[in-house]
Structure formats: C-alpha cells, structure tokens
Amino acid sequence: MDSPVTPRTAGPGPGSGPGPRRRDRHGRGMRGPIAPPQVPLAASRAETFADLVQDSVERLERRWPQLADVDFLVLDVPRLDGGAGSGASGATGAGWSDEAVPLGGTVAARDGRPARVVIYRRPVEIRTKGRDERAALVHEVVVEQVAEVLGLTPETVDPRYGEDFFFAVRRAAAP
C-alpha cells in the first residue's frame, strides 16, 4: 500500500505519443458514420434545404430560361444591418421588425454583377412542420422573389402559385 505510483512514460503503448488515438478509453475502436453518405439521413438540414431551393429553381428555369443569369443563394438568417442579400422585401437598409422577418430577398443586377435571389433557411424552417410543407413554402418564396427580379406577378411566373402551399398545409393538417 505504501508503494509509490510512478508516472507513465511516453512509450509504445496505446494512448501514448503524439499520434492520433486509435481507440477510445474503453478499448473500442473509433465509431464510424451513422449512415453512408448516399442515404438522406447523412444530409444536413442546410443541404436538404438547398436541394429544395435548387429543385424549385430548376422547375422555374424550364419556363423562364433567363433565370440562368440569376444567382440563387441560401443564407441561414437575414442580416439586420441591410447588408448584401437583405436588400429586398421591404428591408432595404432599415432593418426589420418582429412581425416582418423576411423569408427571401433580391439584389438587383448592377456593375456587371447578376441579379441575386436570396432565400433564408431558418425563417422558412420555423414556419413549416414537414418536408412537403417546407418544399411548398420554399417554392412560394422562390416564385415571389423571381417575380420581383423579372418585374412580373407571381401568378405569371408560376400559374400554380398558391396552390402547392395550400395543399401541402392541408395534407399536413389531416389526421
């Protein structure tokens, strides 16, 4: 009982040395990924949301080829200072209030830069419950912003404007 405990020296044993640890403290190996990369579970919410925006843009580009010259961006949240990407939907430089958090915005083309359409991920996610409802709202926001860029009404940009979101919400509310 009175024998002193000597400190471990950096030797050839596990856990010693500057290299990466091969096993955890219980002697088990490193854990692998939860799902392979090709499974939807492996995609983050941001990647899934970007895919929804891309699907909506591709759907509109078939009807409006001039959208190939427009940049589409996904940002997490709008900026309060009126910086790049938040210059539309009534938010030009003045910030926004509690009641009017924008779901998207536009930046007009100027100085050789293409027009931009920005979709804000978190405000859209907060307002939707499921994937179908989220996809419908994303499409609604993209259509509204594209209409603003093209100087048209949303109904002209997509004749089904308003229908998809209505049916998605109705399906989500059904028991």
Coordinates of N, CA and C in Angstrom, one line a residue:
M1 N 0.8 -1.2 0.0 CA 0.0 0.0 0.0 C 0.8 1.3 0.0
D2 N 2.0 1.2 0.5 CA 2.9 2.4 0.6 C 3.7 2.5 -0.7
S3 N 3.5 1.7 -1.7 CA 4.4 1.8 -2.8 C 3.9 3.0 -3.7
P4 N 4.9 3.8 -4.1 CA 4.6 5.0 -4.9 C 4.2 4.6 -6.3
V5 N 3.3 5.4 -6.8 CA 2.8 5.2 -8.2 C 3.7 6.1 -9.1
T6 N 4.3 5.4 -10.0 CA 5.2 6.2 -10.9 C 4.4 6.7 -12.1
P7 N 4.7 7.8 -12.6 CA 4.0 8.4 -13.8 C 4.4 7.5 -15.0
R8 N 3.4 7.5 -16.0 CA 3.6 6.7 -17.2 C 4.6 7.5 -18.1
T9 N 5.4 6.8 -18.8 CA 6.3 7.4 -19.7 C 5.8 7.2 -21.1
A10 N 6.1 8.1 -22.0 CA 5.7 8.0 -23.4 C 6.4 6.8 -24.0
G11 N 5.7 5.7 -24.1 CA 6.3 4.5 -24.7 C 5.4 4.0 -25.8
P12 N 5.7 2.8 -26.3 CA 5.0 2.3 -27.4 C 3.6 1.8 -27.1
G13 N 3.0 2.1 -26.1 CA 1.6 1.6 -25.7 C 0.5 2.5 -26.3
P14 N -0.7 1.9 -26.2 CA -1.9 2.7 -26.7 C -2.1 4.0 -25.9
G15 N -2.5 5.0 -26.6 CA -2.8 6.3 -25.9 C -1.6 7.1 -25.6
S16 N -0.4 6.6 -25.9 CA 0.8 7.3 -25.6 C 1.4 7.8 -26.9
G17 N 2.0 9.0 -26.8 CA 2.6 9.6 -28.0 C 1.7 10.6 -28.7
P18 N 2.3 11.3 -29.6 CA 1.6 12.5 -30.2 C 0.6 12.1 -31.3
G19 N 0.6 10.8 -31.8 CA -0.2 10.4 -32.9 C -1.7 10.4 -32.6
P20 N -2.5 10.2 -33.5 CA -3.9 10.1 -33.3 C -4.3 8.9 -32.5
R21 N -5.3 9.0 -31.7 CA -5.8 7.9 -30.8 C -6.5 6.9 -31.7
R22 N -6.1 5.6 -31.6 CA -6.8 4.6 -32.4 C -8.0 4.0 -31.7
R23 N -8.0 4.1 -30.4 CA -9.2 3.5 -29.7 C -9.6 4.5 -28.6
D24 N -10.8 4.3 -28.2 CA -11.3 5.2 -27.0 C -10.8 4.6 -25.7
R25 N -11.1 5.2 -24.6 CA -10.6 4.8 -23.3 C -11.1 3.4 -22.9
H26 N -12.1 2.9 -23.5 CA -12.7 1.6 -23.2 C -12.1 0.5 -24.0
G27 N -11.2 0.8 -24.9 CA -10.5 -0.2 -25.8 C -11.3 -0.5 -27.0
R28 N -12.4 0.2 -27.3 CA -13.1 0.0 -28.5 C -12.6 1.0 -29.6
G29 N -12.8 0.6 -30.8 CA -12.4 1.4 -32.0 C -13.2 2.7 -32.1
M30 N -12.7 3.5 -33.0 CA -13.4 4.7 -33.3 C -14.8 4.4 -33.9
R31 N -15.8 5.2 -33.6 CA -17.1 4.9 -34.2 C -17.1 5.5 -35.6
G32 N -17.8 4.8 -36.5 CA -18.0 5.2 -37.9 C -19.2 6.1 -38.1
P33 N -19.4 6.5 -39.3 CA -20.6 7.3 -39.6 C -21.9 6.6 -39.3
I34 N -22.9 7.4 -38.9 CA -24.2 6.8 -38.6 C -24.8 6.2 -39.9
A35 N -24.7 6.9 -41.0 CA -25.3 6.4 -42.2 C -24.3 6.7 -43.4
P36 N -24.3 5.8 -44.4 CA -23.5 6.1 -45.6 C -23.9 7.5 -46.2
P37 N -22.9 8.1 -46.9 CA -23.2 9.4 -47.5 C -24.3 9.5 -48.5
Q38 N -24.7 8.4 -49.2 CA -25.7 8.4 -50.1 C -27.1 8.3 -49.5
V39 N -27.2 8.1 -48.2 CA -28.5 8.0 -47.6 C -29.0 9.3 -47.1
P40 N -30.3 9.7 -47.3 CA -30.7 11.0 -46.9 C -30.5 11.4 -45.5
L41 N -30.4 10.4 -44.6 CA -30.1 10.7 -43.2 C -28.7 11.4 -43.0
A42 N -27.8 11.2 -43.9 CA -26.5 11.7 -43.8 C -26.5 13.2 -44.3
A43 N -27.5 13.7 -45.0 CA -27.5 15.1 -45.4 C -28.0 16.0 -44.3
S44 N -27.3 17.1 -44.2 CA -27.7 18.1 -43.1 C -29.0 18.8 -43.5
R45 N -29.6 19.5 -42.6 CA -30.8 20.3 -42.8 C -30.5 21.4 -43.9
A46 N -29.3 21.9 -43.8 CA -28.9 23.0 -44.7 C -28.8 22.4 -46.1
E47 N -28.2 21.3 -46.3 CA -28.1 20.6 -47.6 C -29.4 20.3 -48.2
T48 N -30.3 19.7 -47.3 CA -31.7 19.4 -47.7 C -32.4 20.6 -48.2
F49 N -32.3 21.7 -47.5 CA -33.0 22.9 -47.8 C -32.4 23.5 -49.1
A50 N -31.1 23.5 -49.3 CA -30.5 23.9 -50.6 C -31.0 23.1 -51.7
D51 N -31.2 21.8 -51.5 CA -31.8 20.9 -52.6 C -33.2 21.3 -52.9
L52 N -34.0 21.7 -51.9 CA -35.4 22.2 -52.2 C -35.4 23.4 -53.0
V53 N -34.5 24.4 -52.7 CA -34.4 25.6 -53.5 C -33.9 25.3 -54.9
Q54 N -32.9 24.4 -55.0 CA -32.4 24.0 -56.4 C -33.6 23.4 -57.2
D55 N -34.4 22.5 -56.6 CA -35.5 21.9 -57.3 C -36.5 22.9 -57.8
S56 N -36.8 23.9 -56.9 CA -37.7 24.9 -57.3 C -37.2 25.8 -58.4
V57 N -35.9 26.1 -58.4 CA -35.2 26.9 -59.4 C -35.2 26.2 -60.7
E58 N -34.9 24.9 -60.7 CA -34.9 24.1 -61.9 C -36.3 24.0 -62.6
R59 N -37.3 23.9 -61.7 CA -38.7 23.9 -62.2 C -39.1 25.2 -62.9
L60 N -38.6 26.3 -62.4 CA -38.9 27.6 -63.0 C -38.0 27.9 -64.2
E61 N -36.8 27.4 -64.2 CA -35.9 27.6 -65.3 C -36.4 27.0 -66.6
R62 N -37.2 25.9 -66.5 CA -37.7 25.3 -67.7 C -38.7 26.3 -68.4
R63 N -39.4 27.1 -67.6 CA -40.3 28.0 -68.2 C -39.7 29.4 -68.4
W64 N -38.7 29.8 -67.7 CA -38.1 31.1 -67.8 C -36.6 30.9 -67.9
P65 N -36.1 30.7 -69.2 CA -34.6 30.4 -69.4 C -33.7 31.6 -68.9
Q66 N -34.2 32.8 -68.9 CA -33.4 33.9 -68.5 C -33.0 33.8 -67.0
L67 N -33.5 32.9 -66.2 CA -33.1 32.7 -64.8 C -31.7 32.1 -64.7
A68 N -31.2 31.6 -65.9 CA -29.8 31.1 -65.8 C -28.8 32.2 -65.5
D69 N -29.2 33.5 -65.7 CA -28.3 34.6 -65.4 C -28.5 35.1 -64.0
V70 N -29.4 34.5 -63.2 CA -29.7 35.0 -61.8 C -29.0 34.0 -60.9
D71 N -28.3 34.6 -59.9 CA -27.7 33.8 -58.8 C -28.7 33.5 -57.7
F72 N -28.8 32.3 -57.3 CA -29.7 31.9 -56.2 C -28.8 31.5 -55.0
L73 N -29.1 32.1 -53.8 CA -28.3 31.9 -52.6 C -29.2 31.4 -51.5
V74 N -28.7 30.6 -50.6 CA -29.4 30.3 -49.4 C -28.5 30.8 -48.2
L75 N -29.1 31.6 -47.4 CA -28.5 32.1 -46.2 C -29.3 31.6 -45.0
D76 N -28.6 31.4 -43.8 CA -29.4 30.9 -42.7 C -30.4 31.9 -42.2
V77 N -30.0 33.2 -42.0 CA -30.9 34.2 -41.5 C -30.7 35.5 -42.1
P78 N -31.7 36.4 -42.2 CA -31.4 37.7 -42.8 C -30.6 38.6 -41.8
R79 N -29.8 39.5 -42.4 CA -29.0 40.4 -41.6 C -29.8 41.6 -41.2
L80 N -29.6 42.1 -40.0 CA -30.3 43.3 -39.6 C -29.8 44.6 -40.2
D81 N -28.5 44.6 -40.6 CA -27.9 45.8 -41.0 C -28.2 46.2 -42.4
G82 N -29.0 45.4 -43.1 CA -29.3 45.7 -44.5 C -28.2 45.4 -45.5
G83 N -27.3 44.5 -45.1 CA -26.1 44.2 -46.0 C -26.6 43.4 -47.2
A84 N -25.6 42.8 -47.8 CA -25.8 42.0 -49.1 C -26.8 40.9 -48.8
G85 N -27.8 40.8 -49.7 CA -28.8 39.7 -49.6 C -30.0 40.1 -48.8
S86 N -30.0 41.3 -48.1 CA -31.2 41.6 -47.4 C -31.8 42.9 -47.9
G87 N -31.5 43.2 -49.2 CA -32.0 44.5 -49.7 C -33.3 44.4 -50.4
A88 N -34.2 43.5 -50.1 CA -35.5 43.4 -50.7 C -36.6 43.1 -49.7
S89 N -37.7 42.9 -50.2 CA -38.9 42.6 -49.4 C -39.1 43.7 -48.4
G90 N -38.9 44.9 -48.7 CA -39.1 46.0 -47.7 C -38.1 46.1 -46.7
A91 N -36.9 45.5 -46.8 CA -35.9 45.5 -45.8 C -34.7 46.3 -46.1
T92 N -34.8 47.2 -47.1 CA -33.7 48.0 -47.6 C -33.1 48.9 -46.5
G93 N -32.0 48.5 -45.9 CA -31.2 49.3 -45.0 C -31.9 49.7 -43.7
A94 N -33.2 49.5 -43.6 CA -33.9 49.9 -42.4 C -34.0 48.8 -41.3
G95 N -33.6 47.6 -41.6 CA -33.8 46.5 -40.7 C -35.2 46.0 -40.8
W96 N -35.6 45.2 -39.9 CA -37.0 44.6 -40.0 C -37.5 44.5 -38.5
S97 N -38.8 44.4 -38.4 CA -39.4 44.3 -37.1 C -39.7 42.8 -36.7
D98 N -40.3 42.6 -35.5 CA -40.6 41.3 -35.1 C -41.7 40.6 -36.0
E99 N -42.6 41.5 -36.5 CA -43.7 40.9 -37.3 C -43.3 40.6 -38.7
A100 N -42.2 41.1 -39.2 CA -41.9 41.0 -40.6 C -40.5 40.5 -40.9
V101 N -40.2 39.3 -40.4 CA -38.9 38.7 -40.7 C -39.0 38.1 -42.2
P102 N -38.2 38.6 -43.1 CA -38.3 38.2 -44.5 C -37.9 36.7 -44.7
L103 N -38.6 36.1 -45.6 CA -38.3 34.7 -46.0 C -37.3 34.7 -47.1
G104 N -37.2 35.8 -47.9 CA -36.3 35.8 -49.0 C -36.1 37.3 -49.4
G105 N -35.2 37.5 -50.3 CA -34.9 38.9 -50.8 C -34.3 38.8 -52.1
T106 N -34.1 40.0 -52.7 CA -33.5 40.1 -54.0 C -32.5 41.2 -54.0
V107 N -31.5 41.1 -54.8 CA -30.5 42.2 -55.0 C -30.4 42.4 -56.5
A108 N -30.7 43.6 -56.9 CA -30.8 43.9 -58.4 C -29.4 43.8 -59.0
A109 N -29.4 43.5 -60.3 CA -28.2 43.4 -61.1 C -27.6 44.8 -61.2
R110 N -26.3 44.9 -61.0 CA -25.6 46.2 -61.2 C -24.1 46.0 -61.3
D111 N -23.5 46.9 -62.0 CA -22.0 46.9 -62.1 C -21.5 45.5 -62.7
G112 N -22.2 45.0 -63.6 CA -21.7 43.7 -64.2 C -22.0 42.5 -63.3
R113 N -22.6 42.7 -62.2 CA -23.0 41.5 -61.3 C -24.4 41.1 -61.7
P114 N -24.7 39.8 -61.7 CA -26.0 39.3 -62.0 C -27.0 39.6 -60.8
A115 N -28.3 39.6 -61.1 CA -29.3 39.7 -60.0 C -29.1 38.5 -59.1
R116 N -29.5 38.7 -57.8 CA -29.5 37.7 -56.9 C -30.8 37.5 -56.2
V117 N -31.1 36.2 -56.0 CA -32.3 35.9 -55.2 C -31.8 35.1 -54.0
V118 N -32.2 35.6 -52.8 CA -31.7 35.0 -51.5 C -32.9 34.4 -50.8
I119 N -32.8 33.2 -50.3 CA -33.8 32.5 -49.6 C -33.2 32.3 -48.2
Y120 N -33.9 32.6 -47.1 CA -33.5 32.5 -45.8 C -34.0 31.2 -45.2
R121 N -33.1 30.3 -44.8 CA -33.4 29.0 -44.4 C -34.2 28.9 -43.1
R122 N -33.6 29.5 -42.0 CA -34.2 29.3 -40.7 C -35.7 29.9 -40.6
P123 N -35.9 31.1 -41.1 CA -37.3 31.6 -41.1 C -38.3 30.7 -41.8
V124 N -37.9 30.1 -42.9 CA -38.8 29.2 -43.6 C -39.0 27.9 -42.8
E125 N -37.9 27.4 -42.3 CA -38.0 26.1 -41.5 C -38.9 26.3 -40.3
I126 N -38.8 27.5 -39.6 CA -39.6 27.7 -38.4 C -41.1 27.7 -38.8
R127 N -41.4 28.2 -39.9 CA -42.8 28.3 -40.3 C -43.5 27.1 -40.9
T128 N -42.7 26.0 -41.0 CA -43.2 24.8 -41.6 C -43.0 23.6 -40.7
K129 N -43.8 22.6 -40.9 CA -43.8 21.4 -40.0 C -43.1 20.2 -40.6
G130 N -43.4 20.0 -41.9 CA -42.8 18.8 -42.5 C -42.2 19.1 -43.9
R131 N -41.6 18.1 -44.5 CA -40.9 18.3 -45.7 C -41.8 18.8 -46.9
D132 N -43.0 18.2 -47.0 CA -43.9 18.7 -48.1 C -44.3 20.2 -47.9
E133 N -44.6 20.5 -46.7 CA -45.0 21.9 -46.4 C -43.8 22.8 -46.6
R134 N -42.6 22.4 -46.2 CA -41.4 23.2 -46.4 C -41.1 23.4 -47.9
A135 N -41.2 22.3 -48.7 CA -40.9 22.4 -50.1 C -41.9 23.3 -50.8
A136 N -43.2 23.3 -50.4 CA -44.2 24.2 -51.0 C -43.9 25.6 -50.6
L137 N -43.5 25.9 -49.3 CA -43.2 27.3 -49.0 C -41.9 27.8 -49.6
V138 N -40.9 26.9 -49.8 CA -39.7 27.3 -50.5 C -40.1 27.7 -51.9
H139 N -40.9 26.9 -52.6 CA -41.3 27.3 -53.9 C -42.0 28.6 -54.0
E140 N -42.9 28.8 -53.0 CA -43.7 30.1 -53.0 C -42.7 31.3 -52.9
V141 N -41.7 31.2 -52.0 CA -40.8 32.2 -51.8 C -39.9 32.5 -53.0
V142 N -39.5 31.4 -53.6 CA -38.6 31.5 -54.8 C -39.5 32.2 -55.9
V143 N -40.7 31.8 -56.1 CA -41.6 32.3 -57.1 C -41.8 33.8 -56.9
E144 N -42.0 34.2 -55.6 CA -42.2 35.6 -55.3 C -41.0 36.4 -55.6
Q145 N -39.8 35.9 -55.3 CA -38.6 36.7 -55.5 C -38.2 36.7 -57.0
V146 N -38.4 35.6 -57.7 CA -38.2 35.6 -59.1 C -39.1 36.6 -59.8
A147 N -40.4 36.7 -59.4 CA -41.3 37.6 -59.9 C -40.8 39.1 -59.7
E148 N -40.3 39.3 -58.6 CA -39.7 40.7 -58.3 C -38.5 41.0 -59.2
V149 N -37.7 40.0 -59.5 CA -36.5 40.2 -60.3 C -37.0 40.4 -61.8
L150 N -38.0 39.7 -62.2 CA -38.4 39.8 -63.6 C -39.4 40.9 -63.8
G151 N -39.9 41.5 -62.7 CA -40.9 42.5 -62.9 C -42.3 42.0 -63.3
L152 N -42.6 40.8 -62.8 CA -43.9 40.2 -63.2 C -44.7 39.9 -61.9
T153 N -45.9 39.4 -62.0 CA -46.6 38.9 -60.9 C -46.3 37.5 -60.6
P154 N -46.4 37.0 -59.4 CA -46.1 35.6 -59.1 C -46.9 34.6 -59.9
E155 N -48.2 35.0 -60.2 CA -49.1 34.1 -61.0 C -48.6 34.0 -62.4
T156 N -47.9 35.0 -62.9 CA -47.4 34.9 -64.3 C -46.1 34.0 -64.3
V157 N -45.3 34.1 -63.2 CA -44.1 33.3 -63.2 C -44.5 31.8 -63.0
D158 N -45.4 31.5 -62.2 CA -45.9 30.1 -62.0 C -47.4 30.1 -61.9
P159 N -48.1 29.6 -62.9 CA -49.5 29.6 -62.8 C -50.1 28.8 -61.6
R160 N -49.3 27.9 -61.1 CA -49.8 27.2 -59.9 C -49.4 27.9 -58.6
Y161 N -49.0 29.1 -58.6 CA -48.6 29.9 -57.4 C -49.8 29.9 -56.4
G162 N -49.5 29.5 -55.2 CA -50.5 29.5 -54.2 C -51.2 28.2 -54.0
E163 N -51.3 27.3 -55.0 CA -51.9 26.0 -54.9 C -51.1 25.0 -54.1
D164 N -49.8 24.9 -54.4 CA -48.9 23.9 -53.8 C -48.9 24.1 -52.3
F165 N -48.8 25.3 -51.8 CA -48.7 25.6 -50.4 C -50.0 25.3 -49.7
F166 N -51.1 25.6 -50.3 CA -52.4 25.4 -49.7 C -52.6 23.9 -49.5
F167 N -52.3 23.1 -50.6 CA -52.5 21.6 -50.5 C -51.5 21.0 -49.5
A168 N -50.3 21.5 -49.4 CA -49.3 20.9 -48.5 C -49.7 21.1 -47.1
V169 N -50.2 22.3 -46.8 CA -50.7 22.6 -45.4 C -51.9 21.8 -45.1
R170 N -52.8 21.6 -46.1 CA -54.0 20.8 -45.9 C -53.6 19.4 -45.6
R171 N -52.7 18.8 -46.3 CA -52.2 17.4 -46.1 C -51.6 17.3 -44.7
A172 N -50.8 18.3 -44.3 CA -50.1 18.2 -43.0 C -51.1 18.3 -41.9
A173 N -52.2 19.0 -42.1 CA -53.2 19.1 -41.0 C -54.2 17.9 -40.9
A174 N -54.2 17.1 -42.0 CA -55.1 16.0 -42.0 C -54.7 14.9 -41.0
P175 N -55.6 14.3 -40.2 CA -55.2 13.3 -39.2 C -54.7 12.1 -39.8

